[in-house]
CSV table of C-alpha atoms and ligand atoms in Angstrom, one decimal:
chain,number,residue,atom,x,y,z
A,1,MET,CA,-0.1,0.3,0.1
A,2,THR,CA,1.4,3.5,-0.8
A,3,ASP,CA,1.7,6.1,2.0
A,4,ARG,CA,-1.4,7.8,0.6
A,5,MET,CA,-3.6,5.1,0.1
A,6,ARG,CA,-5.3,2.6,2.6
A,7,PHE,CA,-5.9,-1.0,1.6
A,8,GLU,CA,-9.4,-0.6,0.3
A,9,THR,CA,-8.3,2.4,-1.8
A,10,ALA,CA,-5.2,1.1,-3.4
A,11,ALA,CA,-7.3,-2.0,-4.2
A,12,ILE,CA,-9.3,0.0,-6.7
A,13,HIS,CA,-6.8,2.7,-7.7
A,14,ALA,CA,-3.2,1.5,-7.6
A,15,GLY,CA,-1.8,1.2,-10.6
A,16,GLN,CA,-5.1,2.1,-12.2
A,17,GLU,CA,-4.7,5.3,-13.3
A,18,PRO,CA,-7.6,6.4,-16.1
A,19,ASP,CA,-5.9,5.4,-19.5
A,20,PRO,CA,-4.0,7.9,-20.9
A,21,ALA,CA,-4.7,7.6,-24.6
A,22,THR,CA,-8.8,7.4,-24.3
A,23,GLY,CA,-9.6,8.2,-20.6
A,24,ALA,CA,-11.4,5.0,-20.0
A,25,ALA,CA,-11.9,4.6,-16.2
A,26,VAL,CA,-11.2,0.8,-16.1
A,27,VAL,CA,-7.8,-0.2,-17.5
A,28,PRO,CA,-7.9,-1.9,-21.0
A,29,ILE,CA,-7.6,-5.5,-22.0
A,30,TYR,CA,-4.6,-4.6,-24.2
A,31,GLN,CA,-5.0,-7.8,-26.2
A,32,THR,CA,-2.1,-7.9,-28.1
A,33,SER,CA,1.1,-9.6,-28.6
A,34,THR,CA,3.4,-6.8,-29.8
A,35,PHE,CA,4.1,-3.1,-30.1
A,36,VAL,CA,5.0,-0.8,-33.0
A,37,GLN,CA,8.2,0.7,-32.5
A,38,ASP,CA,9.1,4.0,-33.4
A,39,GLU,CA,12.6,2.8,-35.0
A,40,VAL,CA,14.6,0.0,-33.8
A,41,GLY,CA,14.8,0.1,-29.9
A,42,VAL,CA,12.7,3.1,-29.6
A,43,HIS,CA,9.2,2.2,-28.0
A,44,LYS,CA,6.9,3.2,-25.2
A,45,GLY,CA,8.3,0.6,-22.8
A,46,TYR,CA,6.3,-2.3,-24.2
A,47,GLU,CA,7.9,-4.6,-26.8
A,48,TYR,CA,6.6,-8.4,-26.9
A,49,SER,CA,3.7,-9.5,-24.5
A,50,ARG,CA,5.7,-12.2,-22.7
A,51,THR,CA,8.1,-9.2,-21.4
A,52,ALA,CA,5.8,-7.0,-20.5
A,53,ASN,CA,1.8,-6.2,-21.4
A,54,PRO,CA,0.4,-2.7,-20.0
A,55,THR,CA,-2.9,-4.8,-18.4
A,56,ARG,CA,-0.1,-6.9,-16.7
A,57,SER,CA,1.9,-4.0,-15.8
A,58,ALA,CA,-1.3,-2.5,-14.0
A,59,LEU,CA,-1.8,-5.6,-12.4
A,60,GLU,CA,1.5,-5.7,-11.0
A,61,ARG,CA,1.7,-2.5,-9.5
A,62,CYS,CA,-1.8,-3.1,-8.1
A,63,LEU,CA,-0.4,-6.5,-6.3
A,64,ALA,CA,3.0,-4.7,-4.8
A,65,ALA,CA,0.9,-1.9,-3.6
A,66,LEU,CA,-1.6,-4.4,-1.7
A,67,GLU,CA,1.4,-5.8,0.1
A,68,GLY,CA,2.8,-2.7,0.8
A,69,SER,CA,6.2,-2.7,-0.4
A,70,GLY,CA,8.4,-4.3,-3.3
A,71,GLU,CA,7.6,-5.3,-6.7
A,72,ALA,CA,5.1,-7.8,-7.8
A,73,LEU,CA,5.2,-10.5,-11.0
A,74,ALA,CA,2.1,-11.7,-12.1
A,75,PHE,CA,2.1,-15.2,-13.3
A,76,GLY,CA,-0.1,-17.6,-15.4
A,77,SER,CA,-0.7,-19.9,-12.4
A,78,GLY,CA,0.2,-19.9,-8.5
A,79,MET,CA,2.4,-23.1,-9.9
A,80,ALA,CA,4.4,-21.1,-12.3
A,81,ALA,CA,5.0,-18.7,-9.9
A,82,ILE,CA,6.4,-21.4,-7.8
A,83,THR,CA,8.1,-23.0,-10.4
A,84,THR,CA,10.0,-19.5,-11.4
A,85,LEU,CA,10.7,-18.9,-7.9
A,86,ALA,CA,12.5,-22.7,-8.1
A,87,LEU,CA,14.4,-21.5,-10.9
A,88,THR,CA,16.3,-19.2,-8.8
A,89,LEU,CA,17.7,-22.7,-7.3
A,90,ARG,CA,20.8,-24.3,-8.1
A,91,SER,CA,21.5,-27.9,-8.7
A,92,GLY,CA,22.7,-29.3,-5.1
A,93,ASP,CA,20.4,-26.8,-3.2
A,94,ARG,CA,18.3,-28.4,-0.6
A,95,VAL,CA,14.8,-26.7,0.0
A,96,LEU,CA,12.3,-26.9,3.2
A,97,LEU,CA,8.8,-27.5,2.5
A,98,PRO,CA,5.8,-27.8,5.0
A,99,ASP,CA,4.7,-31.5,6.1
A,100,ASP,CA,1.3,-30.6,5.2
A,101,VAL,CA,2.5,-28.3,1.9
A,102,TYR,CA,0.0,-28.1,-1.1
A,103,GLY,CA,0.0,-31.2,-2.8
A,104,GLY,CA,0.8,-29.8,-6.2
A,105,THR,CA,4.2,-27.9,-4.7
A,106,TYR,CA,5.0,-31.3,-3.2
A,107,ARG,CA,4.8,-33.1,-6.7
A,108,LEU,CA,6.7,-30.0,-8.2
A,109,PHE,CA,9.7,-30.8,-5.8
A,110,ALA,CA,9.4,-34.6,-5.4
A,111,ARG,CA,8.9,-35.3,-9.0
A,112,VAL,CA,10.1,-32.8,-11.0
A,113,LEU,CA,12.9,-30.7,-9.4
A,114,GLY,CA,14.5,-33.8,-8.0
A,115,ASP,CA,15.2,-34.9,-11.2
A,116,LEU,CA,17.2,-31.7,-11.5
A,117,GLY,CA,19.4,-32.1,-8.7
A,118,ILE,CA,17.4,-30.1,-5.9
A,119,SER,CA,16.4,-31.8,-3.0
A,120,PHE,CA,13.7,-31.1,-0.1
A,121,ALA,CA,13.2,-31.9,2.9
A,122,THR,CA,9.5,-31.7,4.7
A,123,VAL,CA,9.2,-30.2,8.1
A,124,ASP,CA,6.6,-29.3,10.8
A,125,VAL,CA,6.7,-25.5,10.5
A,126,THR,CA,5.3,-24.6,13.7
A,127,ASP,CA,8.0,-26.4,15.4
A,128,LEU,CA,10.8,-24.0,15.5
A,129,ASP,CA,13.2,-26.5,16.9
A,130,ALA,CA,12.7,-28.7,14.1
A,131,VAL,CA,12.9,-25.9,11.5
A,132,GLU,CA,16.3,-24.9,13.2
A,133,ARG,CA,17.8,-28.4,12.7
A,134,GLN,CA,16.6,-28.7,9.0
A,135,LEU,CA,18.5,-25.4,8.3
A,136,GLN,CA,21.7,-26.5,10.3
A,137,ALA,CA,22.0,-29.4,7.9
A,138,GLY,CA,21.5,-26.9,5.2
A,139,ALA,CA,19.0,-25.3,3.1
A,140,ALA,CA,18.6,-22.7,0.1
A,141,LEU,CA,15.0,-22.0,0.7
A,142,LEU,CA,12.0,-22.4,2.7
A,143,LEU,CA,8.9,-22.0,1.4
A,144,ALA,CA,6.4,-22.1,4.4
A,145,GLU,CA,2.9,-21.6,4.2
A,146,SER,CA,0.6,-20.0,6.7
A,147,PRO,CA,-2.2,-21.0,7.4
A,148,THR,CA,-0.9,-24.5,6.1
A,149,ASN,CA,-3.3,-26.5,3.3
A,150,PRO,CA,-5.6,-28.1,4.6
A,151,LEU,CA,-4.6,-28.7,8.5
A,152,LEU,CA,-4.7,-24.6,8.5
A,153,LYS,CA,-1.6,-24.9,11.1
A,154,ILE,CA,-0.1,-21.2,11.8
A,155,ALA,CA,3.5,-20.9,11.3
A,156,ASP,CA,5.3,-17.8,13.5
A,157,LEU,CA,6.7,-16.1,10.5
A,158,ALA,CA,8.4,-13.7,12.2
A,159,ALA,CA,10.4,-16.4,14.0
A,160,LEU,CA,10.8,-18.5,10.9
A,161,GLY,CA,12.2,-15.2,9.2
A,162,ASP,CA,14.7,-14.6,12.0
A,163,LEU,CA,15.9,-18.4,11.8
A,164,CYS,CA,16.1,-18.1,7.8
A,165,ARG,CA,18.4,-15.0,8.3
A,166,ALA,CA,20.5,-16.5,10.8
A,167,HIS,CA,21.1,-19.5,8.6
A,168,GLY,CA,21.3,-17.6,5.2
A,169,CYS,CA,18.4,-19.2,3.7
A,170,ARG,CA,15.9,-17.5,1.7
A,171,PHE,CA,12.4,-17.5,3.2
A,172,ALA,CA,9.1,-17.6,0.8
A,173,VAL,CA,5.8,-17.7,2.4
A,174,ASP,CA,2.8,-19.0,0.2
A,175,ASN,CA,0.0,-16.4,1.9
A,176,THR,CA,-2.7,-18.0,-0.6
A,177,PHE,CA,-5.0,-18.5,2.2
A,178,ALA,CA,-4.5,-15.7,3.9
A,179,THR,CA,-3.8,-13.0,1.3
A,180,CYS,CA,-2.3,-9.4,1.9
A,181,PHE,CA,-5.2,-8.2,3.6
A,182,LEU,CA,-4.7,-10.2,6.8
A,183,GLN,CA,-1.4,-11.0,6.4
A,184,ARG,CA,1.7,-9.1,4.9
A,185,PRO,CA,4.8,-11.6,5.2
A,186,LEU,CA,7.4,-9.3,3.9
A,187,GLU,CA,6.8,-7.3,7.3
A,188,HIS,CA,7.3,-10.4,9.3
A,189,GLY,CA,10.9,-11.1,7.5
A,190,ALA,CA,9.8,-12.9,4.4
A,191,ASP,CA,11.9,-12.1,1.3
A,192,VAL,CA,9.1,-13.3,-1.1
A,193,VAL,CA,5.5,-13.8,-0.9
A,194,VAL,CA,3.9,-16.2,-3.1
A,195,TYR,CA,0.6,-16.2,-4.4
A,196,SER,CA,-1.9,-18.8,-6.0
A,197,ALA,CA,-4.1,-15.8,-7.4
A,198,THR,CA,-6.6,-18.6,-8.5
A,199,LYS,CA,-8.0,-18.2,-5.2
A,200,TYR,CA,-8.9,-15.1,-2.9
A,201,LEU,CA,-6.9,-12.8,-5.0
A,202,GLY,CA,-9.2,-13.8,-8.2
A,203,GLY,CA,-12.5,-14.4,-5.9
A,204,HIS,CA,-14.7,-15.5,-8.3
A,205,SER,CA,-13.5,-19.1,-9.4
A,206,ASP,CA,-12.9,-17.9,-13.1
A,207,LEU,CA,-9.3,-17.7,-13.7
A,208,VAL,CA,-6.2,-19.3,-12.8
A,209,ALA,CA,-3.1,-16.9,-11.9
A,210,GLY,CA,-0.3,-16.6,-9.6
A,211,ALA,CA,1.8,-14.1,-8.2
A,212,LEU,CA,5.3,-13.5,-6.5
A,213,VAL,CA,6.3,-10.2,-4.5
A,214,THR,CA,9.6,-8.8,-3.2
A,215,ALA,CA,10.9,-5.8,-1.6
A,216,ASP,CA,14.8,-7.1,-2.8
A,217,ALA,CA,15.0,-5.1,-6.2
A,218,ASP,CA,17.8,-7.3,-7.1
A,219,PHE,CA,15.8,-10.5,-6.6
A,220,ALA,CA,12.9,-9.3,-8.5
A,221,ASP,CA,15.2,-8.7,-11.5
A,222,ARG,CA,16.3,-12.4,-11.4
A,223,LEU,CA,13.1,-13.4,-11.1
A,224,ARG,CA,11.7,-11.2,-14.0
A,225,PHE,CA,14.5,-12.7,-16.1
A,226,ARG,CA,13.2,-15.9,-15.6
A,227,GLN,CA,9.6,-15.3,-16.0
A,228,ASN,CA,10.7,-13.8,-19.5
A,229,ALA,CA,13.0,-17.0,-20.4
A,230,ALA,CA,10.5,-19.5,-19.2
A,231,GLY,CA,7.4,-17.3,-20.4
A,232,ALA,CA,5.1,-18.2,-17.2
A,233,ILE,CA,2.9,-15.2,-18.0
A,234,PRO,CA,-1.1,-14.6,-17.4
A,235,GLY,CA,-2.4,-13.4,-20.7
A,236,PRO,CA,-3.9,-9.9,-20.8
A,237,PHE,CA,-7.7,-11.0,-20.4
A,238,ASP,CA,-6.6,-13.3,-17.4
A,239,SER,CA,-4.7,-10.0,-15.8
A,240,TRP,CA,-7.7,-7.7,-16.4
A,241,LEU,CA,-10.2,-10.4,-14.7
A,242,LEU,CA,-7.3,-10.4,-11.8
A,243,LEU,CA,-7.5,-6.6,-11.3
A,244,ARG,CA,-11.3,-6.8,-11.3
A,245,GLY,CA,-11.1,-9.4,-8.5
A,246,LEU,CA,-8.7,-7.2,-6.6
A,247,LYS,CA,-10.9,-4.2,-6.2
A,248,THR,CA,-13.3,-5.9,-3.7
A,249,LEU,CA,-10.5,-8.1,-1.9
A,250,ALA,CA,-11.3,-6.5,1.3
A,251,PRO,CA,-14.9,-6.7,1.6
A,252,ARG,CA,-15.3,-10.0,0.3
A,253,LEU,CA,-12.5,-11.2,2.8
A,254,ARG,CA,-14.6,-9.5,5.8
A,255,ALA,CA,-17.5,-11.5,4.6
A,256,HIS,CA,-15.4,-14.6,4.2
A,257,CYS,CA,-14.0,-14.5,7.6
A,258,ALA,CA,-17.2,-13.9,9.7
A,259,ASN,CA,-18.7,-16.6,8.0
A,260,ALA,CA,-16.1,-19.1,8.2
A,261,ALA,CA,-15.9,-18.2,12.0
A,262,MET,CA,-19.3,-18.9,12.3
A,263,VAL,CA,-19.2,-22.3,10.9
A,264,ALA,CA,-16.3,-22.9,12.3
A,265,SER,CA,-18.0,-22.5,16.3
A,266,TRP,CA,-21.0,-24.4,14.7
A,267,LEU,CA,-18.9,-27.7,13.6
A,268,ALA,CA,-17.1,-27.6,17.0
A,269,SER,CA,-20.2,-28.1,18.7
A,270,HIS,CA,-21.5,-30.9,16.3
A,271,PRO,CA,-21.6,-34.5,17.7
A,272,ARG,CA,-20.2,-36.1,14.8
A,273,VAL,CA,-17.3,-33.6,14.7
A,274,ARG,CA,-13.9,-35.0,16.2
A,275,ARG,CA,-11.8,-32.1,15.6
A,276,VAL,CA,-12.0,-28.4,13.9
A,277,ASN,CA,-8.8,-26.7,12.4
A,278,TYR,CA,-9.3,-23.1,12.3
A,279,PRO,CA,-7.1,-20.5,13.4
A,280,GLY,CA,-10.0,-18.1,15.0
A,281,LEU,CA,-11.0,-20.5,17.3
A,282,ASP,CA,-9.8,-19.7,20.8
A,283,THR,CA,-9.2,-23.7,21.4
A,284,ASP,CA,-6.9,-23.5,18.2
A,285,PRO,CA,-3.1,-24.0,18.8
A,286,GLY,CA,-2.6,-21.4,16.6
A,287,HIS,CA,-4.8,-19.0,17.7
A,288,ALA,CA,-2.3,-16.9,19.7
A,289,VAL,CA,0.3,-16.5,16.7
A,290,ALA,CA,-2.7,-15.8,14.4
A,291,THR,CA,-4.4,-13.2,16.4
A,292,ARG,CA,-0.9,-11.0,16.1
A,293,GLN,CA,0.2,-12.2,12.5
A,294,MET,CA,-3.1,-12.1,10.6
A,295,SER,CA,-4.2,-8.6,11.6
A,296,ALA,CA,-2.9,-6.4,8.4
A,297,SER,CA,-6.3,-5.2,8.0
A,298,GLY,CA,-6.0,-3.6,11.6
A,299,GLU,CA,-8.3,-6.4,13.5
A,300,PRO,CA,-7.5,-10.3,13.7
A,301,LEU,CA,-9.5,-12.2,10.7
A,302,TYR,CA,-8.4,-15.7,10.5
A,303,GLY,CA,-9.4,-16.6,7.1
A,304,GLY,CA,-12.2,-18.3,4.9
A,305,MET,CA,-10.9,-21.9,5.2
A,306,VAL,CA,-11.9,-24.2,7.6
A,307,SER,CA,-11.3,-28.0,7.8
A,308,PHE,CA,-12.6,-31.0,10.4
A,309,GLU,CA,-12.1,-34.3,11.0
A,310,LEU,CA,-14.9,-37.2,10.9
A,311,GLY,CA,-14.2,-40.7,12.2
A,312,SER,CA,-13.6,-42.4,8.7
A,313,GLU,CA,-12.9,-41.8,5.4
A,314,ASP,CA,-16.3,-43.0,4.5
A,315,GLU,CA,-17.7,-40.4,6.8
A,316,ALA,CA,-16.0,-37.7,4.8
A,317,LEU,CA,-16.7,-38.7,1.5
A,318,GLU,CA,-20.7,-39.1,2.4
A,319,VAL,CA,-20.5,-35.7,4.0
A,320,CYS,CA,-18.8,-34.2,0.6
A,321,ARG,CA,-21.6,-36.0,-1.3
A,322,GLY,CA,-24.4,-34.8,1.0
A,323,THR,CA,-24.0,-30.7,0.9
A,324,ARG,CA,-25.9,-28.8,-2.2
A,325,LEU,CA,-24.6,-25.2,-1.6
A,326,PHE,CA,-21.1,-26.4,-1.1
A,327,PHE,CA,-20.2,-27.4,-4.0
A,328,LEU,CA,-18.1,-30.5,-4.1
A,329,GLY,CA,-15.1,-29.5,-6.2
A,330,GLU,CA,-11.2,-28.6,-6.0
A,331,SER,CA,-10.0,-25.3,-5.6
A,332,LEU,CA,-10.9,-22.5,-2.6
A,333,GLY,CA,-11.2,-18.5,-2.2
A,334,GLY,CA,-14.2,-18.0,-4.5
A,335,VAL,CA,-17.3,-16.3,-3.7
A,336,GLU,CA,-19.1,-19.6,-3.8
A,337,SER,CA,-19.0,-22.4,-1.2
A,338,LEU,CA,-16.5,-25.3,-1.9
A,339,ILE,CA,-16.1,-28.8,-0.1
A,340,GLU,CA,-13.5,-31.6,-0.9
A,341,HIS,CA,-11.8,-34.4,0.5
A,342,PRO,CA,-8.2,-33.3,0.7
A,343,GLY,CA,-7.1,-37.2,0.8
A,344,ARG,CA,-8.5,-38.1,-2.5
A,345,MET,CA,-8.6,-34.6,-3.9
A,346,THR,CA,-5.9,-31.7,-3.3
A,347,HIS,CA,-3.8,-33.7,-1.5
A,348,ALA,CA,-4.0,-37.0,-3.2
A,349,SER,CA,-0.1,-36.4,-4.7
A,350,LEU,CA,1.0,-37.0,-1.1
A,351,ALA,CA,-0.3,-40.8,-1.3
A,352,GLY,CA,2.8,-43.2,-0.3
A,353,SER,CA,4.9,-39.9,0.8
A,354,GLY,CA,4.3,-40.5,4.6
A,355,LEU,CA,2.7,-37.2,4.7
A,356,GLU,CA,-0.7,-38.1,4.0
A,357,VAL,CA,-3.4,-35.8,5.2
A,358,PRO,CA,-6.3,-38.0,7.9
A,359,PRO,CA,-8.4,-39.8,6.1
A,360,GLY,CA,-11.5,-38.4,7.8
A,361,LEU,CA,-10.7,-34.8,6.7
A,362,VAL,CA,-13.0,-32.4,5.1
A,363,ARG,CA,-11.8,-29.2,4.1
A,364,LEU,CA,-14.2,-26.3,3.0
A,365,SER,CA,-13.8,-22.7,1.8
A,366,VAL,CA,-16.4,-20.5,3.2
A,367,GLY,CA,-18.1,-18.8,0.8
A,368,ILE,CA,-20.1,-15.4,1.0
A,369,GLU,CA,-23.4,-16.9,0.9
A,370,HIS,CA,-26.0,-16.1,3.7
A,371,VAL,CA,-24.5,-17.9,6.5
A,372,GLU,CA,-27.4,-19.3,7.9
A,373,ASP,CA,-28.0,-21.3,4.8
A,374,LEU,CA,-24.4,-22.5,4.7
A,375,ILE,CA,-25.2,-23.8,7.9
A,376,ALA,CA,-27.9,-25.6,7.1
A,377,ASP,CA,-26.4,-27.2,4.4
A,378,LEU,CA,-24.1,-28.6,6.4
A,379,ASP,CA,-26.0,-29.7,9.1
A,380,HIS,CA,-28.6,-31.8,6.1
A,381,ALA,CA,-25.0,-33.3,5.1
A,382,LEU,CA,-23.9,-34.1,8.7
A,383,GLY,CA,-27.6,-35.3,9.8
A,384,PRO,CA,-28.4,-36.3,13.2
A,385,ALA,CA,-25.4,-37.7,15.6
A,386,ARG,CA,-24.6,-41.6,15.3
B,1,PLP,C1,-1.4,-23.1,-1.1
B,1,PLP,C2,-1.5,-23.0,-2.3
B,1,PLP,N1,-0.2,-22.8,-3.3
B,1,PLP,C3,-0.2,-22.9,-4.6
B,1,PLP,C4,-1.5,-23.5,-5.3
B,1,PLP,C5,-0.9,-23.6,-6.8
B,1,PLP,O1,-1.8,-22.7,-7.4
B,1,PLP,P1,-2.6,-22.7,-9.0
B,1,PLP,O2,-3.5,-24.0,-9.0
B,1,PLP,O3,-3.3,-21.5,-9.3
B,1,PLP,O4,-1.4,-23.2,-9.8
B,1,PLP,C6,-2.6,-23.8,-4.8
B,1,PLP,C7,-3.3,-24.6,-5.2
B,1,PLP,O5,-4.5,-24.8,-4.8
B,1,PLP,C8,-2.6,-23.6,-3.0
B,1,PLP,O6,-3.6,-23.8,-2.3
């Protein structure tokens, strides 16, 4: 956010001045691959849309403003952003990942980057002693998530940042679940923030995109060079859709968080539910750290994701089949509520890794429908106590 603009204002105005050519109030979709040059090497700042495109540039300025500082790069997906971050590594480097890391990130490191000589270890990012032991064994990058996916564990980002700095390890935070409205990892010592913008930043389940934000200008140049070399960019239309989604990030997130808090409390009192993972519950092990860390909006907000455990995989699958308003589907962060079974869906790529999620776990992305309708839907799917 700039000094002059608060978050809600930056979301609507940062990088989005009226179009100088026409006065268009909304940044146009510059649907062009190339830009005419006045003479060789003389142009208006744009040559070819893989390198830069004005719609994407507006998006990147807005993303950087919302993160509070630094430079942003927009990508064609969250995995494209993570892959480009990984392209800053070298053969022989070792990476640390959360032990309940997003399955796609795990797959990239376990089944693709290993072949290129980049190794990884997983660690419970809430256990600082365990993280320190892993850092002592040598690591070039810690890619943490907080809240983690799907167990919603809370990592103490400032403490991880201190440990990484002490051991010369780059510290990246996947902020997909919290977003910059709730939590700004750069302010807690992160070197780079990672997003699947497909989720809350876009907010309407109608695009796939990613982002990296860093306050280190040299590192931003290295990332930009690799992004242009590898080509992992979003097109102008998706950039525009994402820019439009960002405008309502604050009011959407407030509504997601309010609904999720009510759904989590309701689930916590349901006789069939064995455990609820939601950092907003004061019984949650991450509650104290989350209250401090997820307060970027000026008040603690704990996100729109909730997961809970039932007694068995069969019970979890039955509940996933039984909702009507909560659509059964992967992804998260859209205005509509989603339900999924991480073990069989988003985290299926962890099968056989020793990092499998509990079989009775169900994950909810709580949307912004009326909360009483959402609770009635879950009540119907869960049925009476058994
Ligand atoms: C925490 C997290 N990081 C990264 C990704 C990957 O993002 P994308 O699907 O946009 O490639 C996801 C996708 O679900 C995610 O949940």
